[in-house]
Amino acid sequence: MTPRTTGISSTTDALDGLRRDFTGAVFAPGDSGYDEARTVFNSMIDRRPAVVAQCASQTDVARSVRFAREHGLEIAVRGGGHSVAGMSSTDGGLVVDLRRMNGVTVAPADQAARIGGGALMRDLDRATQPYGLATTGGRVSTTGVGGFVLGGGSGWLERSFGLACDNLLAAELVTADGSTVHASLDENPELFWALHGGGGNFGVVTALTLNLYELPAMSYVMLLYRPEAGPEVMRTYRDLMASAPDGAGGAFLYLTGPPEDFVPERLVSTLVCAVLITWTGPLAEALDVARPVLAIGHEAEAISGIPYAELQCMLDDPPGLRNYWSAEHLDSLPDEAVDLFCARAPGMPVPSRSQHVLFPMGGAVARGPADYPLPWRAAPWAVHPFGIWESPSDDERGRQWVRHVRADVRPWSGGAVYLNFIGREGEDRVVAGLGAENYARLAAVKAAYDPDNVFRLNHNVAPAAAGP
């Protein structure tokens, strides 16, 4: 039976019972701090949970899950709160808020880190940086590590080190009945498999252990061009990345010229196109990789060696703005697709923090384990219209731009999609993001660990029906 959202009877007594021996903090409507506790990254989402349980321990998490079930409350799980669809909050339900569980313990000799379920990418990157170690993280520092990894995990280092979930060594979960489960290759291996792309369907992940890699140097080349140069620049970048070493990552994108020192005033707050090349090595090597795009006349440049943790902060998108995103993964990128992609750029909200992005995949992503429920890993390109703006008056324009981008490139899409890049787009897109055969296998795992679909505020996998 799916839990229903009913609210709490005998509110004061019930909440007093939850608060008793709770090591974190519990917020309800009317409490000081409630509004701050309920606010998520995307300002389009304005939900009012009955309870926000800011857990400080695995025991707090288990108590919160049991409390919600006892009182018929829908459960949302919040790590970084970056779900574009607002799936880390709920109206009238209970939010299991993990932000206080953000510790990171690095074991340099093992090249591994144990990460709390509420840690952000910046917590992980800053902890590993002193050891010259890193692993694939999200492209902004405020992404929650847990949701990022469980959804697959695409980032700047993926062509070198694989997707984030490829580096998952173990996880600890609180399941729908409030019990604690450990998952690894040797313990609950089917659940462990499901955590490689299946998202938060199977429980509240309170800790993860990730593999780390030596990363003694990091560098980047960022070039800005006038928008009319876009088709030439994009084709050059496409050809460059088709044969680039695995150490090269980055993106081709359109964006609003930012008010940075390296950007001429004439470009600030106007539409520009850009190439970002990231390199897992010294700057001289990055410049060699970037020669084809450097040869095209550009308007501005930022070229530097940089600690990886700082690179992760470079394109941070601030909270409190309106967000609407989507994606398509492409099997090919012919000139016709390039032209359509570039022609759609003027329709994006400008000035805004929106980005019209093409990411190169390949490398260690394509070579990763084919068994995981990530059918999009074989695609060489990902198109990601990343809409961010301030005013509700831009909502329709922004949404239409995102939808038009998807429609333009769909003829070259294989259909699979990275679910962390999209909001609520229907069950068909969830199945496409996981693969039909994988979905059936995930549904069986779901039935074993969450038969009542308690954890359903996610890209949901419905539990498989019981046999006769």
PDB file of N, CA, C and O in Angstrom, residues 268-319:
ATOM      1  N   VAL A 268      29.393  41.554 -21.691  1.00  0.00           N
ATOM      2  CA  VAL A 268      28.680  41.286 -20.444  1.00  0.00           C
ATOM      3  C   VAL A 268      27.172  41.456 -20.661  1.00  0.00           C
ATOM      4  O   VAL A 268      26.725  42.423 -21.297  1.00  0.00           O
ATOM      5  N   SER A 269      26.412  40.497 -20.169  1.00  0.00           N
ATOM      6  CA  SER A 269      24.941  40.483 -20.247  1.00  0.00           C
ATOM      7  C   SER A 269      24.421  40.312 -21.668  1.00  0.00           C
ATOM      8  O   SER A 269      23.239  40.572 -21.933  1.00  0.00           O
ATOM      9  N   THR A 270      25.272  39.851 -22.601  1.00  0.00           N
ATOM     10  CA  THR A 270      24.830  39.531 -23.954  1.00  0.00           C
ATOM     11  C   THR A 270      25.049  38.051 -24.216  1.00  0.00           C
ATOM     12  O   THR A 270      25.792  37.373 -23.497  1.00  0.00           O
ATOM     13  N   LEU A 271      24.425  37.540 -25.269  1.00  0.00           N
ATOM     14  CA  LEU A 271      24.607  36.141 -25.640  1.00  0.00           C
ATOM     15  C   LEU A 271      25.995  35.939 -26.234  1.00  0.00           C
ATOM     16  O   LEU A 271      26.420  36.668 -27.136  1.00  0.00           O
ATOM     17  N   VAL A 272      26.719  34.951 -25.719  1.00  0.00           N
ATOM     18  CA  VAL A 272      28.025  34.576 -26.272  1.00  0.00           C
ATOM     19  C   VAL A 272      28.061  33.057 -26.399  1.00  0.00           C
ATOM     20  O   VAL A 272      27.286  32.346 -25.759  1.00  0.00           O
ATOM     21  N   CYS A 273      28.947  32.574 -27.253  1.00  0.00           N
ATOM     22  CA  CYS A 273      29.201  31.128 -27.253  1.00  0.00           C
ATOM     23  C   CYS A 273      30.582  30.892 -26.668  1.00  0.00           C
ATOM     24  O   CYS A 273      31.434  31.791 -26.642  1.00  0.00           O
ATOM     25  N   ALA A 274      30.789  29.708 -26.165  1.00  0.00           N
ATOM     26  CA  ALA A 274      32.010  29.422 -25.415  1.00  0.00           C
ATOM     27  C   ALA A 274      32.429  27.977 -25.606  1.00  0.00           C
ATOM     28  O   ALA A 274      31.613  27.095 -25.881  1.00  0.00           O
ATOM     29  N   VAL A 275      33.722  27.765 -25.432  1.00  0.00           N
ATOM     30  CA  VAL A 275      34.291  26.425 -25.330  1.00  0.00           C
ATOM     31  C   VAL A 275      35.026  26.345 -24.003  1.00  0.00           C
ATOM     32  O   VAL A 275      35.795  27.244 -23.656  1.00  0.00           O
ATOM     33  N   LEU A 276      34.760  25.291 -23.260  1.00  0.00           N
ATOM     34  CA  LEU A 276      35.512  24.992 -22.053  1.00  0.00           C
ATOM     35  C   LEU A 276      36.185  23.647 -22.242  1.00  0.00           C
ATOM     36  O   LEU A 276      35.517  22.646 -22.512  1.00  0.00           O
ATOM     37  N   ILE A 277      37.510  23.649 -22.139  1.00  0.00           N
ATOM     38  CA  ILE A 277      38.267  22.394 -22.170  1.00  0.00           C
ATOM     39  C   ILE A 277      38.905  22.214 -20.805  1.00  0.00           C
ATOM     40  O   ILE A 277      39.670  23.065 -20.342  1.00  0.00           O
ATOM     41  N   THR A 278      38.536  21.142 -20.131  1.00  0.00           N
ATOM     42  CA  THR A 278      39.176  20.780 -18.870  1.00  0.00           C
ATOM     43  C   THR A 278      40.209  19.695 -19.153  1.00  0.00           C
ATOM     44  O   THR A 278      40.051  18.886 -20.074  1.00  0.00           O
ATOM     45  N   TRP A 279      41.273  19.679 -18.356  1.00  0.00           N
ATOM     46  CA  TRP A 279      42.364  18.741 -18.612  1.00  0.00           C
ATOM     47  C   TRP A 279      42.917  18.233 -17.283  1.00  0.00           C
ATOM     48  O   TRP A 279      43.216  19.020 -16.378  1.00  0.00           O
ATOM     49  N   THR A 280      43.046  16.922 -17.174  1.00  0.00           N
ATOM     50  CA  THR A 280      43.563  16.310 -15.946  1.00  0.00           C
ATOM     51  C   THR A 280      45.082  16.248 -16.010  1.00  0.00           C
ATOM     52  O   THR A 280      45.689  15.176 -16.015  1.00  0.00           O
ATOM     53  N   GLY A 281      45.694  17.430 -16.056  1.00  0.00           N
ATOM     54  CA  GLY A 281      47.145  17.518 -16.155  1.00  0.00           C
ATOM     55  C   GLY A 281      47.575  18.971 -16.219  1.00  0.00           C
ATOM     56  O   GLY A 281      46.774  19.889 -16.016  1.00  0.00           O
ATOM     57  N   PRO A 282      48.858  19.221 -16.529  1.00  0.00           N
ATOM     58  CA  PRO A 282      49.385  20.586 -16.525  1.00  0.00           C
ATOM     59  C   PRO A 282      48.862  21.423 -17.684  1.00  0.00           C
ATOM     60  O   PRO A 282      48.396  20.905 -18.706  1.00  0.00           O
ATOM     61  N   LEU A 283      48.986  22.736 -17.529  1.00  0.00           N
ATOM     62  CA  LEU A 283      48.421  23.678 -18.476  1.00  0.00           C
ATOM     63  C   LEU A 283      49.022  23.548 -19.874  1.00  0.00           C
ATOM     64  O   LEU A 283      48.305  23.675 -20.875  1.00  0.00           O
ATOM     65  N   ALA A 284      50.308  23.294 -19.964  1.00  0.00           N
ATOM     66  CA  ALA A 284      50.935  23.188 -21.288  1.00  0.00           C
ATOM     67  C   ALA A 284      50.264  22.100 -22.124  1.00  0.00           C
ATOM     68  O   ALA A 284      50.061  22.266 -23.333  1.00  0.00           O
ATOM     69  N   GLU A 285      49.887  21.008 -21.496  1.00  0.00           N
ATOM     70  CA  GLU A 285      49.208  19.931 -22.211  1.00  0.00           C
ATOM     71  C   GLU A 285      47.788  20.342 -22.607  1.00  0.00           C
ATOM     72  O   GLU A 285      47.318  20.014 -23.696  1.00  0.00           O
ATOM     73  N   ALA A 286      47.115  21.074 -21.724  1.00  0.00           N
ATOM     74  CA  ALA A 286      45.768  21.555 -22.040  1.00  0.00           C
ATOM     75  C   ALA A 286      45.793  22.466 -23.260  1.00  0.00           C
ATOM     76  O   ALA A 286      44.919  22.393 -24.136  1.00  0.00           O
ATOM     77  N   LEU A 287      46.784  23.333 -23.332  1.00  0.00           N
ATOM     78  CA  LEU A 287      46.912  24.238 -24.474  1.00  0.00           C
ATOM     79  C   LEU A 287      47.146  23.467 -25.765  1.00  0.00           C
ATOM     80  O   LEU A 287      46.634  23.843 -26.828  1.00  0.00           O
ATOM     81  N   ASP A 288      47.893  22.399 -25.684  1.00  0.00           N
ATOM     82  CA  ASP A 288      48.131  21.582 -26.875  1.00  0.00           C
ATOM     83  C   ASP A 288      46.824  20.939 -27.353  1.00  0.00           C
ATOM     84  O   ASP A 288      46.536  20.928 -28.563  1.00  0.00           O
ATOM     85  N   VAL A 289      46.035  20.424 -26.416  1.00  0.00           N
ATOM     86  CA  VAL A 289      44.738  19.830 -26.780  1.00  0.00           C
ATOM     87  C   VAL A 289      43.827  20.880 -27.404  1.00  0.00           C
ATOM     88  O   VAL A 289      43.096  20.610 -28.366  1.00  0.00           O
ATOM     89  N   ALA A 290      43.866  22.091 -26.884  1.00  0.00           N
ATOM     90  CA  ALA A 290      42.940  23.144 -27.292  1.00  0.00           C
ATOM     91  C   ALA A 290      43.351  23.887 -28.560  1.00  0.00           C
ATOM     92  O   ALA A 290      42.628  24.804 -28.987  1.00  0.00           O
ATOM     93  N   ARG A 291      44.464  23.513 -29.192  1.00  0.00           N
ATOM     94  CA  ARG A 291      44.967  24.289 -30.343  1.00  0.00           C
ATOM     95  C   ARG A 291      43.921  24.556 -31.427  1.00  0.00           C
ATOM     96  O   ARG A 291      43.832  25.680 -31.937  1.00  0.00           O
ATOM     97  N   PRO A 292      43.078  23.601 -31.819  1.00  0.00           N
ATOM     98  CA  PRO A 292      42.119  23.888 -32.897  1.00  0.00           C
ATOM     99  C   PRO A 292      41.133  25.018 -32.567  1.00  0.00           C
ATOM    100  O   PRO A 292      40.798  25.822 -33.436  1.00  0.00           O
ATOM    101  N   VAL A 293      40.665  25.077 -31.325  1.00  0.00           N
ATOM    102  CA  VAL A 293      39.716  26.143 -30.982  1.00  0.00           C
ATOM    103  C   VAL A 293      40.440  27.453 -30.677  1.00  0.00           C
ATOM    104  O   VAL A 293      39.888  28.542 -30.898  1.00  0.00           O
ATOM    105  N   LEU A 294      41.681  27.362 -30.192  1.00  0.00           N
ATOM    106  CA  LEU A 294      42.470  28.578 -29.979  1.00  0.00           C
ATOM    107  C   LEU A 294      42.771  29.271 -31.301  1.00  0.00           C
ATOM    108  O   LEU A 294      42.942  30.495 -31.349  1.00  0.00           O
ATOM    109  N   ALA A 295      42.811  28.492 -32.371  1.00  0.00           N
ATOM    110  CA  ALA A 295      43.130  29.056 -33.687  1.00  0.00           C
ATOM    111  C   ALA A 295      41.989  29.864 -34.277  1.00  0.00           C
ATOM    112  O   ALA A 295      42.187  30.630 -35.224  1.00  0.00           O
ATOM    113  N   ILE A 296      40.789  29.719 -33.737  1.00  0.00           N
ATOM    114  CA  ILE A 296      39.642  30.507 -34.187  1.00  0.00           C
ATOM    115  C   ILE A 296      39.627  31.813 -33.398  1.00  0.00           C
ATOM    116  O   ILE A 296      39.748  31.801 -32.166  1.00  0.00           O
ATOM    117  N   GLY A 297      39.481  32.921 -34.069  1.00  0.00           N
ATOM    118  CA  GLY A 297      39.489  34.203 -33.391  1.00  0.00           C
ATOM    119  C   GLY A 297      38.436  34.297 -32.315  1.00  0.00           C
ATOM    120  O   GLY A 297      37.246  34.149 -32.603  1.00  0.00           O
ATOM    121  N   HIS A 298      38.869  34.525 -31.080  1.00  0.00           N
ATOM    122  CA  HIS A 298      37.932  34.598 -29.970  1.00  0.00           C
ATOM    123  C   HIS A 298      38.002  35.971 -29.305  1.00  0.00           C
ATOM    124  O   HIS A 298      38.960  36.724 -29.485  1.00  0.00           O
ATOM    125  N   GLU A 299      36.971  36.272 -28.532  1.00  0.00           N
ATOM    126  CA  GLU A 299      36.810  37.590 -27.938  1.00  0.00           C
ATOM    127  C   GLU A 299      37.393  37.693 -26.529  1.00  0.00           C
ATOM    128  O   GLU A 299      37.699  38.786 -26.062  1.00  0.00           O
ATOM    129  N   ALA A 300      37.512  36.584 -25.850  1.00  0.00           N
ATOM    130  CA  ALA A 300      38.012  36.597 -24.475  1.00  0.00           C
ATOM    131  C   ALA A 300      38.496  35.207 -24.115  1.00  0.00           C
ATOM    132  O   ALA A 300      38.093  34.211 -24.730  1.00  0.00           O
ATOM    133  N   GLU A 301      39.371  35.138 -23.129  1.00  0.00           N
ATOM    134  CA  GLU A 301      39.888  33.833 -22.706  1.00  0.00           C
ATOM    135  C   GLU A 301      40.225  33.848 -21.225  1.00  0.00           C
ATOM    136  O   GLU A 301      40.602  34.876 -20.655  1.00  0.00           O
ATOM    137  N   ALA A 302      40.051  32.704 -20.609  1.00  0.00           N
ATOM    138  CA  ALA A 302      40.523  32.440 -19.248  1.00  0.00           C
ATOM    139  C   ALA A 302      41.248  31.106 -19.316  1.00  0.00           C
ATOM    140  O   ALA A 302      40.626  30.079 -19.616  1.00  0.00           O
ATOM    141  N   ILE A 303      42.545  31.106 -19.068  1.00  0.00           N
ATOM    142  CA  ILE A 303      43.393  29.925 -19.256  1.00  0.00           C
ATOM    143  C   ILE A 303      44.262  29.797 -18.014  1.00  0.00           C
ATOM    144  O   ILE A 303      44.986  30.728 -17.664  1.00  0.00           O
ATOM    145  N   SER A 304      44.185  28.647 -17.357  1.00  0.00           N
ATOM    146  CA  SER A 304      44.901  28.550 -16.085  1.00  0.00           C
ATOM    147  C   SER A 304      45.011  27.116 -15.609  1.00  0.00           C
ATOM    148  O   SER A 304      44.174  26.269 -15.922  1.00  0.00           O
ATOM    149  N   GLY A 305      46.044  26.866 -14.820  1.00  0.00           N
ATOM    150  CA  GLY A 305      46.047  25.706 -13.945  1.00  0.00           C
ATOM    151  C   GLY A 305      45.200  26.040 -12.730  1.00  0.00           C
ATOM    152  O   GLY A 305      45.134  27.204 -12.309  1.00  0.00           O
ATOM    153  N   ILE A 306      44.547  25.040 -12.178  1.00  0.00           N
ATOM    154  CA  ILE A 306      43.597  25.329 -11.092  1.00  0.00           C
ATOM    155  C   ILE A 306      43.398  24.074 -10.259  1.00  0.00           C
ATOM    156  O   ILE A 306      43.325  22.961 -10.793  1.00  0.00           O
ATOM    157  N   PRO A 307      43.305  24.188  -8.929  1.00  0.00           N
ATOM    158  CA  PRO A 307      42.927  23.018  -8.130  1.00  0.00           C
ATOM    159  C   PRO A 307      41.535  22.534  -8.545  1.00  0.00           C
ATOM    160  O   PRO A 307      40.636  23.350  -8.811  1.00  0.00           O
ATOM    161  N   TYR A 308      41.350  21.244  -8.583  1.00  0.00           N
ATOM    162  CA  TYR A 308      40.063  20.696  -9.027  1.00  0.00           C
ATOM    163  C   TYR A 308      38.902  21.227  -8.197  1.00  0.00           C
ATOM    164  O   TYR A 308      37.837  21.549  -8.733  1.00  0.00           O
ATOM    165  N   ALA A 309      39.084  21.363  -6.884  1.00  0.00           N
ATOM    166  CA  ALA A 309      37.993  21.850  -6.028  1.00  0.00           C
ATOM    167  C   ALA A 309      37.570  23.258  -6.424  1.00  0.00           C
ATOM    168  O   ALA A 309      36.394  23.621  -6.293  1.00  0.00           O
ATOM    169  N   GLU A 310      38.494  24.060  -6.916  1.00  0.00           N
ATOM    170  CA  GLU A 310      38.146  25.413  -7.373  1.00  0.00           C
ATOM    171  C   GLU A 310      37.470  25.372  -8.735  1.00  0.00           C
ATOM    172  O   GLU A 310      36.545  26.149  -9.006  1.00  0.00           O
ATOM    173  N   LEU A 311      37.926  24.495  -9.618  1.00  0.00           N
ATOM    174  CA  LEU A 311      37.255  24.341 -10.913  1.00  0.00           C
ATOM    175  C   LEU A 311      35.786  23.990 -10.709  1.00  0.00           C
ATOM    176  O   LEU A 311      34.907  24.482 -11.423  1.00  0.00           O
ATOM    177  N   GLN A 312      35.504  23.159  -9.717  1.00  0.00           N
ATOM    178  CA  GLN A 312      34.138  22.730  -9.449  1.00  0.00           C
ATOM    179  C   GLN A 312      33.222  23.891  -9.049  1.00  0.00           C
ATOM    180  O   GLN A 312      32.008  23.800  -9.197  1.00  0.00           O
ATOM    181  N   CYS A 313      33.804  24.966  -8.534  1.00  0.00           N
ATOM    182  CA  CYS A 313      33.012  26.130  -8.125  1.00  0.00           C
ATOM    183  C   CYS A 313      32.847  27.151  -9.245  1.00  0.00           C
ATOM    184  O   CYS A 313      32.083  28.114  -9.102  1.00  0.00           O
ATOM    185  N   MET A 314      33.560  26.972 -10.342  1.00  0.00           N
ATOM    186  CA  MET A 314      33.683  28.023 -11.351  1.00  0.00           C
ATOM    187  C   MET A 314      32.361  28.359 -12.023  1.00  0.00           C
ATOM    188  O   MET A 314      32.098  29.507 -12.370  1.00  0.00           O
ATOM    189  N   LEU A 315      31.506  27.362 -12.237  1.00  0.00           N
ATOM    190  CA  LEU A 315      30.234  27.586 -12.923  1.00  0.00           C
ATOM    191  C   LEU A 315      29.042  27.358 -11.993  1.00  0.00           C
ATOM    192  O   LEU A 315      27.954  26.997 -12.434  1.00  0.00           O
ATOM    193  N   ASP A 316      29.239  27.575 -10.698  1.00  0.00           N
ATOM    194  CA  ASP A 316      28.147  27.380  -9.742  1.00  0.00           C
ATOM    195  C   ASP A 316      26.936  28.235 -10.115  1.00  0.00           C
ATOM    196  O   ASP A 316      27.071  29.417 -10.458  1.00  0.00           O
ATOM    197  N   ASP A 317      25.769  27.624 -10.039  1.00  0.00           N
ATOM    198  CA  ASP A 317      24.531  28.349 -10.260  1.00  0.00           C
ATOM    199  C   ASP A 317      23.894  28.604  -8.892  1.00  0.00           C
ATOM    200  O   ASP A 317      23.710  27.679  -8.103  1.00  0.00           O
ATOM    201  N   PRO A 318      23.575  29.867  -8.581  1.00  0.00           N
ATOM    202  CA  PRO A 318      23.127  30.196  -7.222  1.00  0.00           C
ATOM    203  C   PRO A 318      21.724  29.693  -6.939  1.00  0.00           C
ATOM    204  O   PRO A 318      20.910  29.525  -7.854  1.00  0.00           O
ATOM    205  N   PRO A 319      21.410  29.474  -5.658  1.00  0.00           N
ATOM    206  CA  PRO A 319      20.038  29.097  -5.291  1.00  0.00           C
ATOM    207  C   PRO A 319      19.111  30.293  -5.418  1.00  0.00           C
ATOM    208  O   PRO A 319      19.538  31.439  -5.556  1.00  0.00           O
TER     209      PRO A 319
END
